Amino acid sequence: MWARGMIVQGNHDSKRDGTMTKTVIVGGGISGLATAFTLQECGRTDYTLIEGSPRWGGKITSVHENGFTIEGGPDSFITQKTAAIELCKRLGLEDQLSGSNSGKNAATYIWSGGRLHRMPEGMMLMAPTMVLPFLRSRLISWPGKMRAGLEVFIPRARGDGDESLAGFVRRRLGNELLDKIAGPLMGGIYAADPERMSLKSTFPMFLEMEKKHGSLLRGMMKRAKRPVKPEAEPRAAHGAKRPSMFMSLRGGLQQLSDALVARLPGTNLRTGCRALAVSHYAERYRIDLSDGSCLLADDVVFATPSFVTADLVEQLDPALAERLRSIRYVSTATVSLGFRRSEVAHPLQGAGFIVPPSEGRRITACSWSSAKFNHRAPEDCVLLRVFIGGALAEDLAEQDEAALVQLAREELQVILGIAATPVLARAYRWSKANPQYDLGHEERVAEIERSLANLPGLHLAGAAYHGPGIPDCIQSGIKVAEAIAARHVRGESSCRSDASSVCIES
Ligand SMILES: Cc1cc2nc3c(=O)[nH]c(=O)nc-3n(C[C@H](O)[C@H](O)[C@H](O)COP(=O)(O)OP(=O)(O)OC[C@H]3O[C@@H](n4cnc5c(N)ncnc54)[C@H](O)[C@@H]3O)c2cc1C
């Protein structure tokens, strides 16, 4: 029998011999960690998780400094998709969950015409669901409001073809809603160019609403009037408080990745070791690693960005590699700035603001982190997080940290009037970190998955395919792990149990 993690053959040279492990997971971000944890929960402890960098968590990175909790990458997850919240509960982190603040502290603002406007109450991403607040708002001009109101008369689109976010919003609600709200808000979530972003692969509910009701406004009104079905809102049904729309953890999201790592046996984990290539070896896969060793496995999970996965599978299937490379990534940056509360005149009551590209500013958004979540800054301070770059201004995100901090400070001086010197400043550059769900994404992913079906035992998890949010990534890992566990239960594995067969001479 194979012992997990054992170098086979006595008298071996560990640089040349292969170590047998049933499953190799490449990438120790949230997707890879969720895969490993689920495999283990399914009783499959014979895996090795490989992480190229010296730390676990991938884009999840939380830092504690002088009473501030700074998130370098993601700062929260949406609760409507339940995978993240359920994972936190499975890890015993329930008492650490912290919902985004509600009421005034949930308001989003939009920078337009030299001032911040509060998002009209009742806006559901792109469409108004309440008439009066929308009509009263000074954000949208009267012609813009009238054009949005005409939405009820716009016929349904014919056919099922993919349509860009921009094309859809322009067609149904007009240019102004696209420019001031839908583009920066919905495109911003994906750091995307709304002209290229596939609505079908990002916000399909709007297409469904158009199809079903013939109009978003009519669909929204019906939805607002519909009584809440207990089975549709389980948490609200039994008198329990409905969870906030966004959740984080009191000590930052890294608590989640740290808790996962703590539950995985150290012998299954390798950091600071990159996968270089995957090839066939007898009936298994051979994974060459940057320390000169290699692993043999029945299943390989690629929880890496798709362009990294492309390089790894190049030898196995160059056409698959090409398809994986066709998913574009863009660069972003975040700058966290802490200020003394007394030095910021703005009340900062809200979740933050977004900036339409047409305003010509150099930032795309700013979260008022210490208002959005508790436990982010000392009592007498505030914490703000500025977003830079994305598909429409990638070059700005590629500057060095000092330049990013300077840029963020200059923009906050104009927008919020903050001239004070920050008590804390940290910039994070995220080079080619945001996968783009461009027009045709669904078909692109379907083609990738068809190619993969010819390589049994290879699996994909992560942000590039079926959603980039933390719950999507966790769900992708769970799905893959369950498929692997089921495959082994069914005995479909090509795994052989004779130790003599896996020594590799490179
Ligand atoms: C600035 C920013 C803010 C975001 N904010 C949010 C948010 O608030 N909420 C939300 O839900 N989502 C957010 N996201 C998206 C979310 O953070 C990511 O989609 C998610 O964390 C990706 O997880 P992953 O495990 O798939 O990939 P990653 O976190 O990228 O992990 C992949 C891992 O693979 C490793 N790796 C790469 N190559 C190799 C190799 N050859 N061998 C071994 N290991 C390798 C990497 O080092 C990395 O650790 C944000 C993203 C960014 C960039």
XYZ file of C-alpha atoms and ligand atoms in Angstrom:
559
model
C 0.000 0.000 0.000
C 1.101 3.556 -0.626
C 1.775 5.635 2.433
C 0.711 9.228 1.881
C 3.567 11.617 1.270
C 6.154 8.829 1.213
C 9.043 8.982 -1.241
C 9.001 5.630 -2.958
C 11.890 3.220 -3.419
C 14.609 2.849 -0.871
C 17.981 4.366 -1.549
C 16.309 7.039 -3.601
C 17.283 10.442 -4.792
C 14.302 12.552 -3.703
C 14.876 14.993 -6.578
C 14.245 12.223 -9.084
C 11.839 9.828 -7.427
C 8.102 10.444 -7.487
C 6.040 10.726 -4.330
C 2.663 9.063 -4.654
C -0.366 10.882 -3.395
C -3.889 10.243 -4.616
C -4.767 13.880 -5.192
C -2.574 16.892 -5.780
C -4.172 20.290 -5.324
C -2.194 23.114 -6.884
C -2.809 26.549 -5.330
C -3.389 27.355 -1.669
C -5.850 30.212 -2.037
C -9.393 29.858 -0.741
C -10.352 27.538 -3.632
C -7.507 25.079 -3.004
C -7.977 25.216 0.758
C -11.718 24.573 0.439
C -10.962 21.634 -1.863
C -8.516 20.117 0.626
C -10.822 20.643 3.585
C -13.792 19.079 1.791
C -11.733 16.116 0.615
C -10.767 15.565 4.200
C -14.349 15.869 5.376
C -15.202 13.197 2.793
C -12.610 10.937 4.395
C -10.014 11.368 1.615
C -6.888 12.283 3.522
C -4.500 11.168 0.778
C -3.898 14.524 -0.877
C -1.059 17.035 -1.104
C -1.743 20.753 -1.330
C 0.983 22.715 -3.103
C 1.340 26.479 -2.743
C 3.922 28.401 -4.723
C 4.299 31.361 -2.373
C 5.467 31.193 1.240
C 1.962 31.896 2.605
C -1.518 30.375 2.410
C -4.696 32.205 1.464
C -3.814 33.584 -1.979
C -5.654 36.872 -2.411
C -7.004 36.735 1.117
C -4.584 38.728 3.226
C -5.421 40.551 6.464
C -2.925 42.547 8.483
C -3.239 43.956 12.011
C -1.343 47.142 12.692
C -1.734 49.690 15.493
C -5.323 48.661 16.174
C -6.317 48.640 12.477
C -7.397 45.517 10.585
C -6.374 45.962 6.981
C -7.605 43.797 4.144
C -5.232 43.722 1.196
C -7.547 41.724 -1.076
C -11.162 40.749 -0.408
C -12.760 42.314 2.662
C -16.097 40.476 2.826
C -18.343 37.981 1.086
C -21.907 38.095 -0.079
C -24.284 36.030 2.056
C -26.886 35.375 -0.620
C -24.567 32.630 -1.852
C -24.229 30.534 1.271
C -20.986 28.564 0.758
C -18.734 30.979 2.677
C -20.980 31.451 5.669
C -21.552 27.693 5.895
C -17.829 27.013 5.721
C -17.214 29.518 8.515
C -19.776 27.669 10.612
C -18.203 24.285 9.859
C -14.879 25.709 11.022
C -16.322 26.981 14.290
C -15.975 30.616 13.255
C -19.656 31.476 13.714
C -18.995 33.788 16.664
C -16.379 35.625 14.595
C -18.767 36.496 11.759
C -19.392 40.180 11.479
C -22.112 41.591 9.240
C -21.753 44.814 7.304
C -23.433 47.647 9.148
C -26.939 48.603 8.165
C -28.974 51.817 8.075
C -27.013 54.951 7.309
C -23.777 53.005 7.347
C -24.927 50.865 4.408
C -25.488 53.754 2.002
C -23.424 53.902 -1.169
C -22.472 57.235 -2.709
C -21.598 58.158 -6.250
C -19.149 60.868 -7.229
C -20.770 62.906 -9.965
C -20.449 66.514 -11.076
C -18.055 67.431 -8.285
C -20.042 66.031 -5.343
C -21.102 62.813 -3.679
C -24.715 61.771 -4.259
C -26.407 59.143 -2.172
C -27.540 56.182 -4.257
C -31.326 56.519 -4.553
C -33.030 54.254 -2.021
C -34.426 51.093 -3.593
C -31.842 50.812 -6.408
C -31.235 47.165 -7.140
C -27.821 47.347 -8.809
C -28.972 48.787 -12.145
C -32.686 49.337 -11.721
C -34.791 51.513 -9.439
C -37.433 49.628 -7.446
C -38.835 52.704 -5.666
C -40.205 55.564 -7.693
C -40.052 58.536 -5.330
C -36.447 58.284 -4.115
C -35.363 57.822 -7.733
C -37.311 60.859 -8.907
C -36.021 62.991 -6.010
C -32.356 62.092 -6.534
C -30.206 64.786 -8.134
C -27.776 62.177 -9.405
C -29.746 61.443 -12.589
C -30.968 64.266 -14.846
C -34.672 64.558 -15.734
C -34.087 63.282 -19.287
C -32.142 60.371 -17.731
C -35.011 59.601 -15.359
C -37.543 59.755 -18.175
C -35.441 57.448 -20.315
C -35.192 54.965 -17.440
C -38.978 55.141 -16.984
C -39.498 54.215 -20.635
C -37.969 50.837 -19.771
C -41.440 49.348 -19.330
C -42.112 49.954 -23.044
C -38.853 48.514 -24.381
C -39.520 45.131 -25.992
C -37.695 42.004 -24.874
C -34.491 41.120 -26.679
C -34.893 38.399 -29.265
C -32.874 35.240 -28.857
C -30.556 34.003 -26.155
C -27.313 35.564 -27.368
C -24.810 36.977 -24.909
C -25.052 40.714 -24.339
C -22.638 43.058 -22.601
C -23.599 44.801 -19.375
C -23.292 48.111 -21.219
C -25.399 46.973 -24.179
C -28.158 45.684 -21.937
C -28.372 48.700 -19.614
C -28.136 51.167 -22.495
C -30.906 49.347 -24.353
C -33.254 49.030 -21.389
C -32.538 51.964 -19.080
C -30.472 54.425 -21.087
C -26.964 55.800 -21.137
C -27.111 57.836 -17.982
C -27.961 54.891 -15.695
C -25.213 52.937 -17.362
C -22.668 55.696 -16.936
C -23.487 56.759 -13.372
C -24.731 53.612 -11.667
C -24.666 50.246 -13.441
C -21.248 50.631 -15.089
C -19.217 51.704 -12.047
C -21.178 49.559 -9.592
C -21.642 46.283 -11.463
C -18.590 46.603 -13.704
C -16.633 47.627 -10.578
C -17.412 44.357 -8.803
C -15.588 42.542 -11.615
C -13.019 45.335 -12.209
C -14.392 45.074 -15.740
C -15.142 47.147 -18.804
C -18.972 47.117 -19.030
C -18.720 47.107 -22.843
C -16.960 43.715 -22.738
C -18.502 42.147 -19.654
C -20.979 39.317 -20.255
C -24.243 39.921 -18.429
C -25.196 36.254 -18.779
C -22.091 35.148 -16.871
C -22.217 37.832 -14.197
C -25.763 38.991 -13.444
C -28.034 36.519 -15.262
C -31.004 37.443 -13.053
C -31.542 40.614 -15.090
C -31.782 38.646 -18.319
C -34.198 36.240 -16.668
C -36.267 39.131 -15.394
C -36.455 40.649 -18.865
C -37.444 37.314 -20.328
C -40.091 36.599 -17.711
C -41.660 40.033 -17.209
C -40.712 41.836 -20.390
C -39.384 44.683 -18.225
C -36.994 45.007 -15.272
C -39.107 47.660 -13.604
C -42.252 45.534 -13.840
C -40.307 42.497 -12.594
C -38.879 44.420 -9.638
C -42.276 45.823 -8.653
C -43.795 42.339 -8.711
C -40.932 41.017 -6.660
C -41.287 43.784 -4.097
C -45.012 42.997 -3.675
C -44.514 39.223 -3.474
C -45.000 37.761 0.027
C -41.801 36.189 1.337
C -41.999 32.396 1.039
C -40.711 30.749 4.212
C -38.722 28.138 2.277
C -37.065 30.856 0.203
C -35.888 32.779 3.275
C -35.114 30.071 5.810
C -33.204 32.219 8.225
C -35.810 34.930 8.311
C -38.687 32.502 8.632
C -38.122 31.385 12.207
C -37.857 34.834 13.630
C -34.056 34.796 13.460
C -32.284 37.868 12.217
C -31.636 37.758 8.474
C -27.878 37.917 7.838
C -26.420 41.134 6.460
C -25.854 41.272 2.739
C -22.090 41.127 3.307
C -20.169 39.357 6.025
C -16.614 39.416 7.180
C -14.768 38.053 10.174
C -13.880 40.177 13.180
C -10.180 39.610 12.726
C -10.306 39.919 8.937
C -11.007 37.374 6.222
C -7.656 35.725 6.734
C -9.194 34.133 9.811
C -11.013 31.906 7.341
C -7.932 30.766 5.417
C -5.961 30.428 8.676
C -8.723 28.274 10.189
C -8.703 26.054 7.116
C -4.933 25.601 7.244
C -5.155 24.790 10.957
C -7.568 21.946 10.181
C -5.332 20.347 7.526
C -2.477 18.057 8.618
C 0.900 19.705 8.088
C 2.185 16.588 6.330
C -0.298 17.208 3.488
C 0.824 20.803 2.934
C 3.753 22.289 1.035
C 4.338 26.024 0.740
C 7.076 27.798 -1.184
C 6.943 25.110 -3.844
C 5.531 25.812 -7.314
C 4.067 23.282 -9.686
C 5.942 23.614 -12.991
C 4.250 21.128 -15.312
C 1.853 18.221 -15.366
C 2.340 15.262 -17.684
C 1.143 11.697 -18.125
C 3.112 9.067 -16.298
C 1.900 5.528 -16.858
C -1.749 5.687 -15.791
C -1.230 8.656 -13.519
C -0.290 12.285 -13.665
C 3.156 13.479 -12.803
C 3.493 16.947 -11.285
C 6.962 18.500 -11.510
C 7.753 20.901 -8.707
C 10.095 23.866 -8.394
C 12.229 22.155 -5.727
C 13.216 19.537 -8.310
C 10.972 16.784 -6.937
C 7.792 15.453 -8.455
C 4.528 13.907 -7.345
C 2.380 11.222 -8.913
C -1.351 11.418 -8.550
C -4.628 10.064 -9.861
C -6.337 13.422 -9.543
C -4.939 16.907 -9.978
C -6.952 19.970 -8.964
C -5.819 23.252 -10.493
C -6.893 25.965 -8.052
C -4.638 28.468 -9.773
C -5.412 31.440 -12.043
C -6.386 30.061 -15.466
C -3.248 31.429 -17.176
C -1.106 29.517 -14.657
C -3.193 26.383 -15.240
C -2.645 26.883 -18.979
C 1.135 26.671 -18.554
C 0.771 23.609 -16.326
C -1.348 21.619 -18.819
C 0.535 22.754 -21.940
C 2.244 19.361 -22.407
C -0.982 17.426 -21.878
C -3.233 19.399 -24.202
C -1.967 22.558 -25.943
C -5.478 23.376 -27.210
C -6.850 23.300 -23.665
C -3.971 25.536 -22.598
C -4.877 28.003 -25.339
C -8.524 28.079 -24.215
C -7.490 28.659 -20.610
C -5.314 31.560 -21.752
C -8.257 33.143 -23.513
C -9.707 34.157 -20.125
C -8.250 37.630 -19.649
C -7.087 39.015 -16.310
C -6.658 42.653 -15.317
C -4.649 44.344 -12.580
C -6.006 46.276 -9.622
C -4.609 47.838 -6.458
C -5.996 48.701 -3.040
C -4.713 51.404 -0.728
C -5.781 51.415 2.930
C -5.442 54.722 4.730
C -6.076 55.291 8.431
C -6.765 58.798 9.741
C -7.478 60.306 13.119
C -11.260 60.788 13.286
C -10.754 64.387 14.467
C -8.849 65.194 11.258
C -11.622 64.053 8.909
C -14.490 66.510 8.601
C -16.618 64.232 6.417
C -19.126 62.173 8.491
C -18.284 58.975 6.525
C -21.740 57.541 7.193
C -22.048 54.829 4.618
C -20.316 51.922 2.969
C -18.324 54.195 0.649
C -18.494 55.624 -2.844
C -17.966 54.657 -6.460
C -16.562 56.854 -9.207
C -17.919 56.670 -12.780
C -15.060 56.570 -15.323
C -16.611 59.566 -17.107
C -15.665 61.708 -14.062
C -12.033 61.431 -15.121
C -10.685 60.655 -11.664
C -7.892 58.144 -10.918
C -9.708 55.901 -8.437
C -12.683 53.638 -9.061
C -14.142 53.375 -5.565
C -13.510 53.817 -1.863
C -14.855 51.697 0.995
C -15.352 53.418 4.318
C -14.095 50.249 5.961
C -14.491 51.347 9.578
C -18.096 52.430 8.963
C -18.946 49.375 6.855
C -17.644 46.924 9.480
C -16.945 47.101 13.202
C -13.499 46.171 14.534
C -11.573 47.742 11.668
C -10.008 50.801 13.324
C -9.272 52.126 16.817
C -12.149 54.165 18.351
C -10.542 57.521 17.566
C -9.610 56.651 13.970
C -11.228 55.828 10.630
C -10.069 53.412 7.954
C -10.674 53.978 4.225
C -9.841 51.622 1.381
C -9.307 53.022 -2.099
C -9.547 50.955 -5.299
C -7.341 51.728 -8.287
C -7.042 50.197 -11.748
C -9.229 47.527 -13.292
C -9.991 47.046 -16.984
C -10.363 50.748 -17.745
C -7.241 52.024 -15.973
C -4.893 49.087 -15.519
C -1.719 51.155 -15.856
C -2.610 53.134 -12.712
C -2.566 49.910 -10.654
C 0.905 49.024 -11.814
C 2.702 51.921 -10.087
C 4.869 51.312 -7.029
C 3.343 51.346 -3.539
C 4.488 54.856 -2.645
C 2.955 56.275 -5.834
C -0.303 54.402 -5.146
C -0.531 55.859 -1.640
C 0.190 59.351 -2.966
C -2.461 58.978 -5.682
C -5.050 57.751 -3.171
C -4.336 60.642 -0.816
C -4.652 63.210 -3.604
C -7.974 61.764 -4.728
C -9.376 61.628 -1.190
C -8.387 65.236 -0.702
C -10.490 66.234 -3.716
C -13.459 63.954 -3.022
C -13.669 63.894 0.789
C -11.586 66.955 1.615
C -9.096 64.945 3.694
C -5.801 66.818 3.801
C -4.447 65.175 6.965
C -1.416 62.919 7.007
C -2.586 59.322 7.444
C -1.557 57.498 10.607
C -1.443 54.328 8.523
C -0.918 53.727 4.796
C -0.654 50.389 3.034
C -0.853 49.628 -0.669
C -1.377 46.231 -2.304
C -0.757 45.647 -5.984
C -2.760 42.870 -7.583
C -1.148 42.161 -10.900
C -3.377 40.226 -13.319
C -5.570 39.209 -10.399
C -9.110 39.773 -11.644
C -10.474 37.324 -14.230
C -12.664 38.986 -16.821
C -16.028 37.446 -17.600
C -15.993 38.777 -21.143
C -18.728 38.264 -23.732
C -18.773 34.553 -24.627
C -17.429 33.530 -21.204
C -20.022 30.818 -20.696
C -19.162 29.156 -24.011
C -15.428 29.562 -23.356
C -15.766 27.757 -20.011
C -17.996 25.074 -21.557
C -15.284 24.397 -24.172
C -12.632 24.181 -21.462
C -14.768 21.721 -19.545
C -15.372 19.633 -22.673
C -11.607 19.426 -23.264
C -11.052 18.494 -19.656
C -13.478 15.585 -19.964
C -10.833 13.928 -22.173
C -8.341 14.085 -19.317
C -10.027 12.156 -16.494
C -8.651 13.075 -13.103
C -7.926 16.716 -13.955
C -10.166 19.313 -12.283
C -10.506 23.083 -12.184
C -11.456 25.248 -9.231
C -11.218 28.959 -8.647
C -12.248 32.402 -9.682
C -11.921 32.143 -13.453
C -14.895 29.959 -14.333
C -18.186 30.095 -12.432
C -17.843 33.241 -10.333
C -14.907 35.087 -8.754
C -16.422 35.827 -5.324
C -15.243 34.024 -2.203
C -18.468 31.920 -1.972
C -18.100 30.958 -5.665
C -14.489 29.909 -5.130
C -15.375 27.868 -2.042
C -18.258 26.242 -3.910
C -15.953 25.363 -6.807
C -13.565 23.635 -4.397
C -16.374 21.759 -2.661
C -17.771 20.571 -5.986
C -14.420 19.266 -7.192
C -13.614 17.557 -3.877
C -16.995 15.851 -3.807
C -16.545 14.671 -7.395
C -13.127 13.205 -6.543
C -14.446 11.499 -3.419
C -17.387 10.072 -5.375
C -15.075 8.838 -8.149
C -12.960 6.957 -5.656
C -16.002 5.476 -3.928
C -17.202 4.244 -7.336
C -13.733 2.782 -7.876
C -13.164 4.728 -11.080
C -9.698 5.717 -10.002
C -6.843 4.460 -12.123
C -4.826 4.116 -8.935
C -2.759 0.971 -8.632
C -1.586 -0.344 -5.309
C 1.786 -1.884 -6.290
C 4.541 0.283 -4.917
C 7.083 -0.852 -7.442
C 5.414 0.951 -10.309
C 5.856 4.594 -9.478
C 9.532 5.287 -9.192
C 10.379 7.965 -11.710
C 13.708 8.591 -13.315
C 13.594 12.110 -14.647
C -8.322 43.494 -4.698
C -9.351 42.404 -4.681
C -10.478 42.546 -3.888
C -11.448 41.536 -3.874
N -12.532 41.698 -3.070
C -13.413 40.684 -2.935
C -14.441 40.769 -1.945
O -14.540 41.730 -1.180
N -15.296 39.719 -1.865
C -15.188 38.600 -2.646
O -16.016 37.697 -2.517
N -14.195 38.492 -3.575
C -13.306 39.493 -3.717
N -12.266 39.381 -4.600
C -12.140 38.143 -5.389
C -11.553 36.987 -4.544
O -10.675 37.492 -3.580
C -10.786 36.006 -5.412
O -11.521 35.646 -6.554
C -10.451 34.734 -4.624
O -9.789 35.051 -3.421
C -9.607 33.828 -5.490
O -9.278 32.683 -4.769
P -8.520 31.464 -5.476
O -8.156 30.492 -4.429
O -9.335 30.955 -6.608
O -7.240 32.118 -6.136
P -5.990 32.792 -5.436
O -6.352 33.449 -4.183
O -5.346 33.591 -6.517
O -5.064 31.553 -5.072
C -4.304 30.892 -6.041
C -3.055 30.411 -5.353
O -2.273 29.652 -6.277
C -0.917 29.909 -6.023
N -0.164 29.530 -7.223
C -0.085 30.189 -8.402
N 0.705 29.508 -9.263
C 1.105 28.389 -8.618
C 1.930 27.280 -8.996
N 2.482 27.181 -10.217
N 2.150 26.298 -8.071
C 1.594 26.361 -6.835
N 0.813 27.411 -6.440
C 0.568 28.401 -7.317
C -0.878 31.378 -5.713
O 0.302 31.737 -5.021
C -2.154 31.548 -4.880
O -1.898 31.416 -3.508
C -11.280 40.370 -4.664
C -10.150 40.227 -5.472
C -9.179 41.223 -5.474
C -7.951 41.053 -6.320
